[in-house]
Coordinates of C-alpha atoms in Angstrom, one line a residue:
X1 CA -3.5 -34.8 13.6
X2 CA -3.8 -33.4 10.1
X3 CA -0.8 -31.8 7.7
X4 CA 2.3 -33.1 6.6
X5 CA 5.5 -33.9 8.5
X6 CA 7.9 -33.5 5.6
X7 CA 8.8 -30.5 3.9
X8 CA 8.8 -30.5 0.6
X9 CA 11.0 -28.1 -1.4
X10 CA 13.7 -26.3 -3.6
X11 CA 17.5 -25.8 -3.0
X12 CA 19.7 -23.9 -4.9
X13 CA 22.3 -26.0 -3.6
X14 CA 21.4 -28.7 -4.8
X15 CA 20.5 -28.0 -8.0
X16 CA 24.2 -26.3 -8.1
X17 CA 25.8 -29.5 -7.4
X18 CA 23.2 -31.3 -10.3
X19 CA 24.4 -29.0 -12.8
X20 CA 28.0 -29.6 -12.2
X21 CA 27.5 -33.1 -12.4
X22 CA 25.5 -32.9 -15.7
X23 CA 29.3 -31.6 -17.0
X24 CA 31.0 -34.7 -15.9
X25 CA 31.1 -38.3 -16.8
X26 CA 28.3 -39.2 -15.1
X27 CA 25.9 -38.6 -17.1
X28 CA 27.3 -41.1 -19.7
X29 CA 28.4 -43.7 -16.9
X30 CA 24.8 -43.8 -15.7
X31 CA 23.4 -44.5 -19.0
X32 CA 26.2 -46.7 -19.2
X33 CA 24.6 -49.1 -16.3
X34 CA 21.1 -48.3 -16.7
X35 CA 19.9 -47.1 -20.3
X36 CA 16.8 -44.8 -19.7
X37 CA 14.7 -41.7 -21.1
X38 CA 15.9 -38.3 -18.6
X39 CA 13.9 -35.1 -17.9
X40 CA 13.9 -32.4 -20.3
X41 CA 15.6 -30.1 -18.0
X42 CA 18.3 -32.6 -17.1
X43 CA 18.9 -32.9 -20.9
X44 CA 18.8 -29.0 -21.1
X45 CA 21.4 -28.6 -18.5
X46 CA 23.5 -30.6 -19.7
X47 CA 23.5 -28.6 -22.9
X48 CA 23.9 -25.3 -21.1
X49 CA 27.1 -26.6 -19.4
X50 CA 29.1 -28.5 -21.9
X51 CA 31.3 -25.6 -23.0
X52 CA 32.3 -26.4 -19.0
X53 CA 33.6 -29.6 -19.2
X54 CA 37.0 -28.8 -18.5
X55 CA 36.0 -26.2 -16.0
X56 CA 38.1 -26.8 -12.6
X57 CA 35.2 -27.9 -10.6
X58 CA 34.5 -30.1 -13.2
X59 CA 38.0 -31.8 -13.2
X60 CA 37.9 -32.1 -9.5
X61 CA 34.6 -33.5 -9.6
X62 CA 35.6 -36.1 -12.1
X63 CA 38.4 -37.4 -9.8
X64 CA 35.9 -37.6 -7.0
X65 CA 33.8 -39.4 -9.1
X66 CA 37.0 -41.9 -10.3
X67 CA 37.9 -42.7 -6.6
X68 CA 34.3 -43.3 -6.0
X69 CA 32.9 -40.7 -3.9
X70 CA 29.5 -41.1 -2.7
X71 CA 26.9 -38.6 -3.9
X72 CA 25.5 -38.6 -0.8
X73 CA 28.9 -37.5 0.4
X74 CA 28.7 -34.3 -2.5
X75 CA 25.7 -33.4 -2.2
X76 CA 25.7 -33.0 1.5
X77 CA 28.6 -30.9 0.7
X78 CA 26.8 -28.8 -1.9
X79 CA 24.2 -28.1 1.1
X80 CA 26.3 -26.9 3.6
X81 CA 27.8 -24.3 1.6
X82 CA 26.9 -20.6 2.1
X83 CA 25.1 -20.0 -1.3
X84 CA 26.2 -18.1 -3.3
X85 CA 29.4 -17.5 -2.2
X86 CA 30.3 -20.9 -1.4
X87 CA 32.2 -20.4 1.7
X88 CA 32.5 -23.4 3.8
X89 CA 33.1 -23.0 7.4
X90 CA 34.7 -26.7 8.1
X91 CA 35.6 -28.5 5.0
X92 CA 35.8 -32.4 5.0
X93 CA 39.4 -33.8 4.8
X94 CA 38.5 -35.6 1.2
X95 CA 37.4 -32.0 -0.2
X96 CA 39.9 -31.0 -3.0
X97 CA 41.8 -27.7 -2.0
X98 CA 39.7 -24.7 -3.2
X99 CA 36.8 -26.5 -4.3
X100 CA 33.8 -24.7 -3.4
X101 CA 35.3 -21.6 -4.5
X102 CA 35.9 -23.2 -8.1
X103 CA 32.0 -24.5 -7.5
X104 CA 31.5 -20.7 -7.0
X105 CA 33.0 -19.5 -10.5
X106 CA 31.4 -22.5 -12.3
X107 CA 28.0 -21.3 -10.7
X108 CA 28.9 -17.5 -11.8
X109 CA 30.2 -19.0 -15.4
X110 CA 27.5 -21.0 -16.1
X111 CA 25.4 -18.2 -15.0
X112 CA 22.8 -20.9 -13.6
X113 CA 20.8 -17.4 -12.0
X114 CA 19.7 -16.9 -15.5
X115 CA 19.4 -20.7 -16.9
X116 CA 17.1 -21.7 -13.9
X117 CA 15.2 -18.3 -13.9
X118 CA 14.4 -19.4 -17.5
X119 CA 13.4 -23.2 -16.3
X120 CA 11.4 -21.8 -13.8
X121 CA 8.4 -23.3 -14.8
X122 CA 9.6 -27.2 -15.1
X123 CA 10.9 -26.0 -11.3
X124 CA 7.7 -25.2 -10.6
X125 CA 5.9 -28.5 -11.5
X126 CA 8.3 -30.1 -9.9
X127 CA 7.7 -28.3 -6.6
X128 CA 4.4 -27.9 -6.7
X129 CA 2.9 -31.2 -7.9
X130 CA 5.5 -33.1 -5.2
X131 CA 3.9 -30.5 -2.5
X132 CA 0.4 -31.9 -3.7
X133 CA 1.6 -35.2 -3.0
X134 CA 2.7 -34.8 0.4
X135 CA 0.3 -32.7 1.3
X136 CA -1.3 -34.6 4.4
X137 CA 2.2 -37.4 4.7
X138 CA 2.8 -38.1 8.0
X139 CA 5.6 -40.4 8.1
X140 CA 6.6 -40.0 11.8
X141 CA 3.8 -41.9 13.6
X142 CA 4.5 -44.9 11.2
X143 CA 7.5 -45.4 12.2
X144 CA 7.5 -44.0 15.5
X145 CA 5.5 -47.4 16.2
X146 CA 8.9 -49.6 15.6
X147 CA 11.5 -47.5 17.0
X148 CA 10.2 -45.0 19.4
X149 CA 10.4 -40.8 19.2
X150 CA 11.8 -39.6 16.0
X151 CA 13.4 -36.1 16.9
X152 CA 14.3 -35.2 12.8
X153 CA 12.8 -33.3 10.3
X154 CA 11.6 -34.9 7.0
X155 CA 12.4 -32.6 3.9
X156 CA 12.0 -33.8 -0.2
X157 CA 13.8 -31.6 -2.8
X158 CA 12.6 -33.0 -6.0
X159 CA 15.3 -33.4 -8.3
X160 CA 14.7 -33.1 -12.4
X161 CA 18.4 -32.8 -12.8
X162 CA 21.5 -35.0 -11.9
X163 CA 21.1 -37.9 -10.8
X164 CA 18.1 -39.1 -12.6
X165 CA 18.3 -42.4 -11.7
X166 CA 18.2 -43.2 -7.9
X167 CA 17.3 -41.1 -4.8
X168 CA 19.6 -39.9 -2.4
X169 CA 19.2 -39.3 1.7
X170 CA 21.1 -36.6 3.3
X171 CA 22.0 -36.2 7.1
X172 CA 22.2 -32.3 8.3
X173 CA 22.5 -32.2 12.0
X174 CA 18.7 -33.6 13.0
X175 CA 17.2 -32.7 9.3
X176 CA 17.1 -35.8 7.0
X177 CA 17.1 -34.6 3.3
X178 CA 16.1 -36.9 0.5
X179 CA 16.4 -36.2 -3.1
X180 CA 14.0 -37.7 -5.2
X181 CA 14.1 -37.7 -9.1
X182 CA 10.5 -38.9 -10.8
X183 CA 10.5 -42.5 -11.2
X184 CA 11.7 -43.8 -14.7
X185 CA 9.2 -45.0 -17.6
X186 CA 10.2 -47.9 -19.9
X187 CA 13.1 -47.4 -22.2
X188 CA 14.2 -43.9 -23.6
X189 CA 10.7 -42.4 -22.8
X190 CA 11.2 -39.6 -20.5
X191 CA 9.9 -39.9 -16.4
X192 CA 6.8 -40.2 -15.1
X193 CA 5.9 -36.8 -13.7
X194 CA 5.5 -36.6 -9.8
X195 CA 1.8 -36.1 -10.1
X196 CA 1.3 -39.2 -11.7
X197 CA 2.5 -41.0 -9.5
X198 CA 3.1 -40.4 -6.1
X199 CA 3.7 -43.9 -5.0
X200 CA 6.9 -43.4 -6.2
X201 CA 7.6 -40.3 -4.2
X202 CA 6.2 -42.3 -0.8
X203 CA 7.7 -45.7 -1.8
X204 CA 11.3 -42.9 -2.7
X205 CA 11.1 -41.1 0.3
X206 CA 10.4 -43.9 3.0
X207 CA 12.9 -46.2 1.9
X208 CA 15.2 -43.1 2.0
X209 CA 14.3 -41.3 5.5
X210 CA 13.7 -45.2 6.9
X211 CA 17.1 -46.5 6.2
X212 CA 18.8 -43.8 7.4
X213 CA 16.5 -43.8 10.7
X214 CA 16.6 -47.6 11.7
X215 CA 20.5 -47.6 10.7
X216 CA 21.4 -44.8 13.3
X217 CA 18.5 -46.9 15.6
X218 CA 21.1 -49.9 15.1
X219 CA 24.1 -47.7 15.9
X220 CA 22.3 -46.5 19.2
X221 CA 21.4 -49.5 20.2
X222 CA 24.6 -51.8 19.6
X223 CA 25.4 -52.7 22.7
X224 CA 22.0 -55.0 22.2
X225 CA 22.3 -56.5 18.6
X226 CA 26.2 -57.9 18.9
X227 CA 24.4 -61.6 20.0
X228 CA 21.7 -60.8 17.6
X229 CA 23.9 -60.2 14.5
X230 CA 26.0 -63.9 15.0
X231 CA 22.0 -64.5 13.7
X232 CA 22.9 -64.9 10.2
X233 CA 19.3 -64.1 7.8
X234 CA 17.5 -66.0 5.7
X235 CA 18.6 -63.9 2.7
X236 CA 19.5 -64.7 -1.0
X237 CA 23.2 -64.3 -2.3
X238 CA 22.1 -61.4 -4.1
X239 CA 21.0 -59.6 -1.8
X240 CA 23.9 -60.5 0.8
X241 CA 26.4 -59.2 -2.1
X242 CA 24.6 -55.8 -2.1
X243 CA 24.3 -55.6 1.9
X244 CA 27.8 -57.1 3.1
X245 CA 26.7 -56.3 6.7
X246 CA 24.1 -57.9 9.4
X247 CA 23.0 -54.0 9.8
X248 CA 22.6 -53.3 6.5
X249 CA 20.9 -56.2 5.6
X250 CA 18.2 -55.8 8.5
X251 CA 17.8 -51.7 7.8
X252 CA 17.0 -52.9 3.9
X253 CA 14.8 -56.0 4.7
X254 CA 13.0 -53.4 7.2
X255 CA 12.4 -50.5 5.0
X256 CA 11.3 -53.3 2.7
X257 CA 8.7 -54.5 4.5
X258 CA 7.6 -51.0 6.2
X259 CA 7.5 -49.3 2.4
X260 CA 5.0 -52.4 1.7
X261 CA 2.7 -51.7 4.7
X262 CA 2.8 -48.1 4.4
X263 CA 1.6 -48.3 0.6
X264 CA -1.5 -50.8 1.5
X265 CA -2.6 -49.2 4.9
X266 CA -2.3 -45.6 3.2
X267 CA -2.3 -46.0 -0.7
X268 CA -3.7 -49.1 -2.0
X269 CA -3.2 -53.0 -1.8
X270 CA -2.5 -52.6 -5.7
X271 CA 0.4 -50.3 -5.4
X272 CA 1.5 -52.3 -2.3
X273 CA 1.9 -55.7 -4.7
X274 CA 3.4 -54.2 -7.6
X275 CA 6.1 -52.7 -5.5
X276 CA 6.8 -56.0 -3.6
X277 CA 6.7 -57.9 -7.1
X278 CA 9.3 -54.9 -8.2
X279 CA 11.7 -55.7 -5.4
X280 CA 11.3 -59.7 -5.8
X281 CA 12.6 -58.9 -9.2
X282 CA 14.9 -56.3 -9.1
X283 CA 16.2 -57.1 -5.8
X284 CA 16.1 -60.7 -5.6
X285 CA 14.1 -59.9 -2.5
X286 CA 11.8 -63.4 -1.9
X287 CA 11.7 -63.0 1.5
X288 CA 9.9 -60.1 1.5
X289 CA 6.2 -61.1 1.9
X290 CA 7.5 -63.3 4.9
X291 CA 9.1 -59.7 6.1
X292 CA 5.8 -58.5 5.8
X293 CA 4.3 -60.8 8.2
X294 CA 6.7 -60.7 10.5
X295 CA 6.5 -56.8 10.8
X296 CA 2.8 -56.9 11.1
X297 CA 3.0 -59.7 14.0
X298 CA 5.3 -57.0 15.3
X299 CA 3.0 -54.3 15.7
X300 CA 0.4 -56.4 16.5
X301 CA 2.7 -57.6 20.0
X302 CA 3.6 -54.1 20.1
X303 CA -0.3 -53.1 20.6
X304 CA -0.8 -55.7 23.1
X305 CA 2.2 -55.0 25.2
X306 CA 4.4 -57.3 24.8
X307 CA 7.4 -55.5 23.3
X308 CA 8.4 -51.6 23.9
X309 CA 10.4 -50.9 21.1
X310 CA 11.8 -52.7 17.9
X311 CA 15.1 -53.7 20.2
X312 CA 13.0 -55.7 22.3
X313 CA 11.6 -58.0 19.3
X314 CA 15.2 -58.1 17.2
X315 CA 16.8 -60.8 19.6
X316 CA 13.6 -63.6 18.5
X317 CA 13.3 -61.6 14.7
X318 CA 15.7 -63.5 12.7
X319 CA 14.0 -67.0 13.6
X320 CA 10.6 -65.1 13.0
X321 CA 11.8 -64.6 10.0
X322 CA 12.6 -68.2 9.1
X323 CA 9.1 -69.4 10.1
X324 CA 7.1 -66.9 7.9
X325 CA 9.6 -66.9 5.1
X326 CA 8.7 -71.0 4.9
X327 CA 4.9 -70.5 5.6
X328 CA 4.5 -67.9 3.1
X329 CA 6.5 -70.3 0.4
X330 CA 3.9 -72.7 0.4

């Protein structure tokens, strides 16, 4: 079957929700944990906005940010809101009273109609050279083969705004919606643009839509993995500190390993190396070339018939593990 199964494009919505962010703290607190070069437009916006900073959206925004909201939590805010108006049929409990009508006036004050009409065409580059990069993406049938019939849709909104650091996957009834900024270059030199590299847009959005998949999997299915999760995994302390949780740990170690085969059965070995080597370092990920194997002996059994689903294989997978973690070490 040729074409894509993921949807690549723009939401006002979420670029609403960027720009008000580029008037908080966050900006500076990114930079703060991760020094790095931003897009032009990001830099722009923040320009465009700064006589804001004291705006009411802004304020609330700010204390969100200070009691640590997720931005997956605002942004999936921003994109059920009835643009432009910004009504909001059933507001979350943690929204601040009034909010999304002060995101309204901060949308009509910074007159953002006019500012994105006249940064149309880094929009447009955006869109167009992440639509080139999906163009024939089909993610479904890749992971359909560990965990069965994927009823969701797959859309990408690429993001040169706020944040410019790190993606972000967004549930919305059965769509899953990631946001994907271009991947950083080396120090204060700005992003790669998305047509120069669209392993970062596969490697972005699979770790994204696959997390979010195999973690609901694990919440369907958790009658199954109670016995399975006494299984403690053959993980660093690093990672463990970052993924408190048997779920979480297997839903990363997963999309790990998937992102890996995915980028050397339909990119290139090459980009399918540096990205392990990337999450050895970064991550502290060792195991993952053992994950790797253990995956692939997977959908090998899979193929012959010995397993249905990826339930069937998680009770014997965390001693699987163990085994190929050791072989691979020597």
């Amino acid at each position: 079957m040729t074409g894509s199964d993921i949807t690549v494009k723009l939401d006002d919505r979420a670029r609403l929700m960027s720009a008000i962010l580029a008037a908080t703290r966050y900006p500076d607190m990114a930079q703060e944990r991760r020094p790095h070069g931003t897009h032009a437009h990001a830099r722009n916006t923040r320009k465009h906005v700064n006589g804001l900073r004291n705006h009411p959206a802004v304020s609330a925004l700010n204390a969100l940010l200070d009691q640590r909201a997720p931005l997956e939590a605002l942004f999936t805010l921003a994109m059920v809101l009835r643009f432009p108006e910004c009504g909001i049929e059933r507001p979350p409990r943690w929204m601040p009273p009034g909010w999304n009508e002060q995101i309204r006036d901060f949308y009509q004050a910074a007159d953002l109609a006019t500012f994105w009409a006249n940064e149309a065409s880094d929009w447009d580059k955006a869109l167009t050279d992440a639509q080139k990069a999906f163009a024939s993406v089909r993610f479904k049938p890749f992971l359909e083969s560990f965990i069965g019939d994927i009823g969701e849709r797959f859309f990408i909104l690429p993001n040169i705004s706020y944040p410019t650091d790190h993606e972000l996957c967004l549930r919305l009834g059965g769509d899953l919606v990631c946001v994907i900024p271009p991947r950083l270059a080396w120090g204060e030199s700005p992003p790669w643009p998305y047509d120069e590299d669209p392993a970062h847009l596969y490697r972005s959005a699979l770790m994204q839509i696959g997390r979010s998949l195999v973690m609901n999997y694990l919440r369907i299915h958790a009658d199954r993995i109670g016995e399975v999760a006494q299984q403690p995994l053959p993980i660093g302390d690093q990672f463990q500190s970052m993924y408190p949780t048997w779920q979480e740990q297997f839903s990363n170690l997963f999309v790990a390993g998937a992102v890996a085969i995915y980028l050397e059965d339909h990119l290139n070995k090459t980009e399918a190396d540096a990205y392990v080597m990337l999450e050895r370092k970064v991550r502290g990920l060792t195991i993952l070339p053992g994950m790797i194997s253990v995956l692939r002996r997977y959908l090998e059994e899979k193929a012959a018939g010995r397993y249905q689903s990826l339930i069937d294989f998680l009770p014997v997978f965390p001693r699987q593990l163990k085994v190929a973690n050791r072989i691979v070490a020597l």
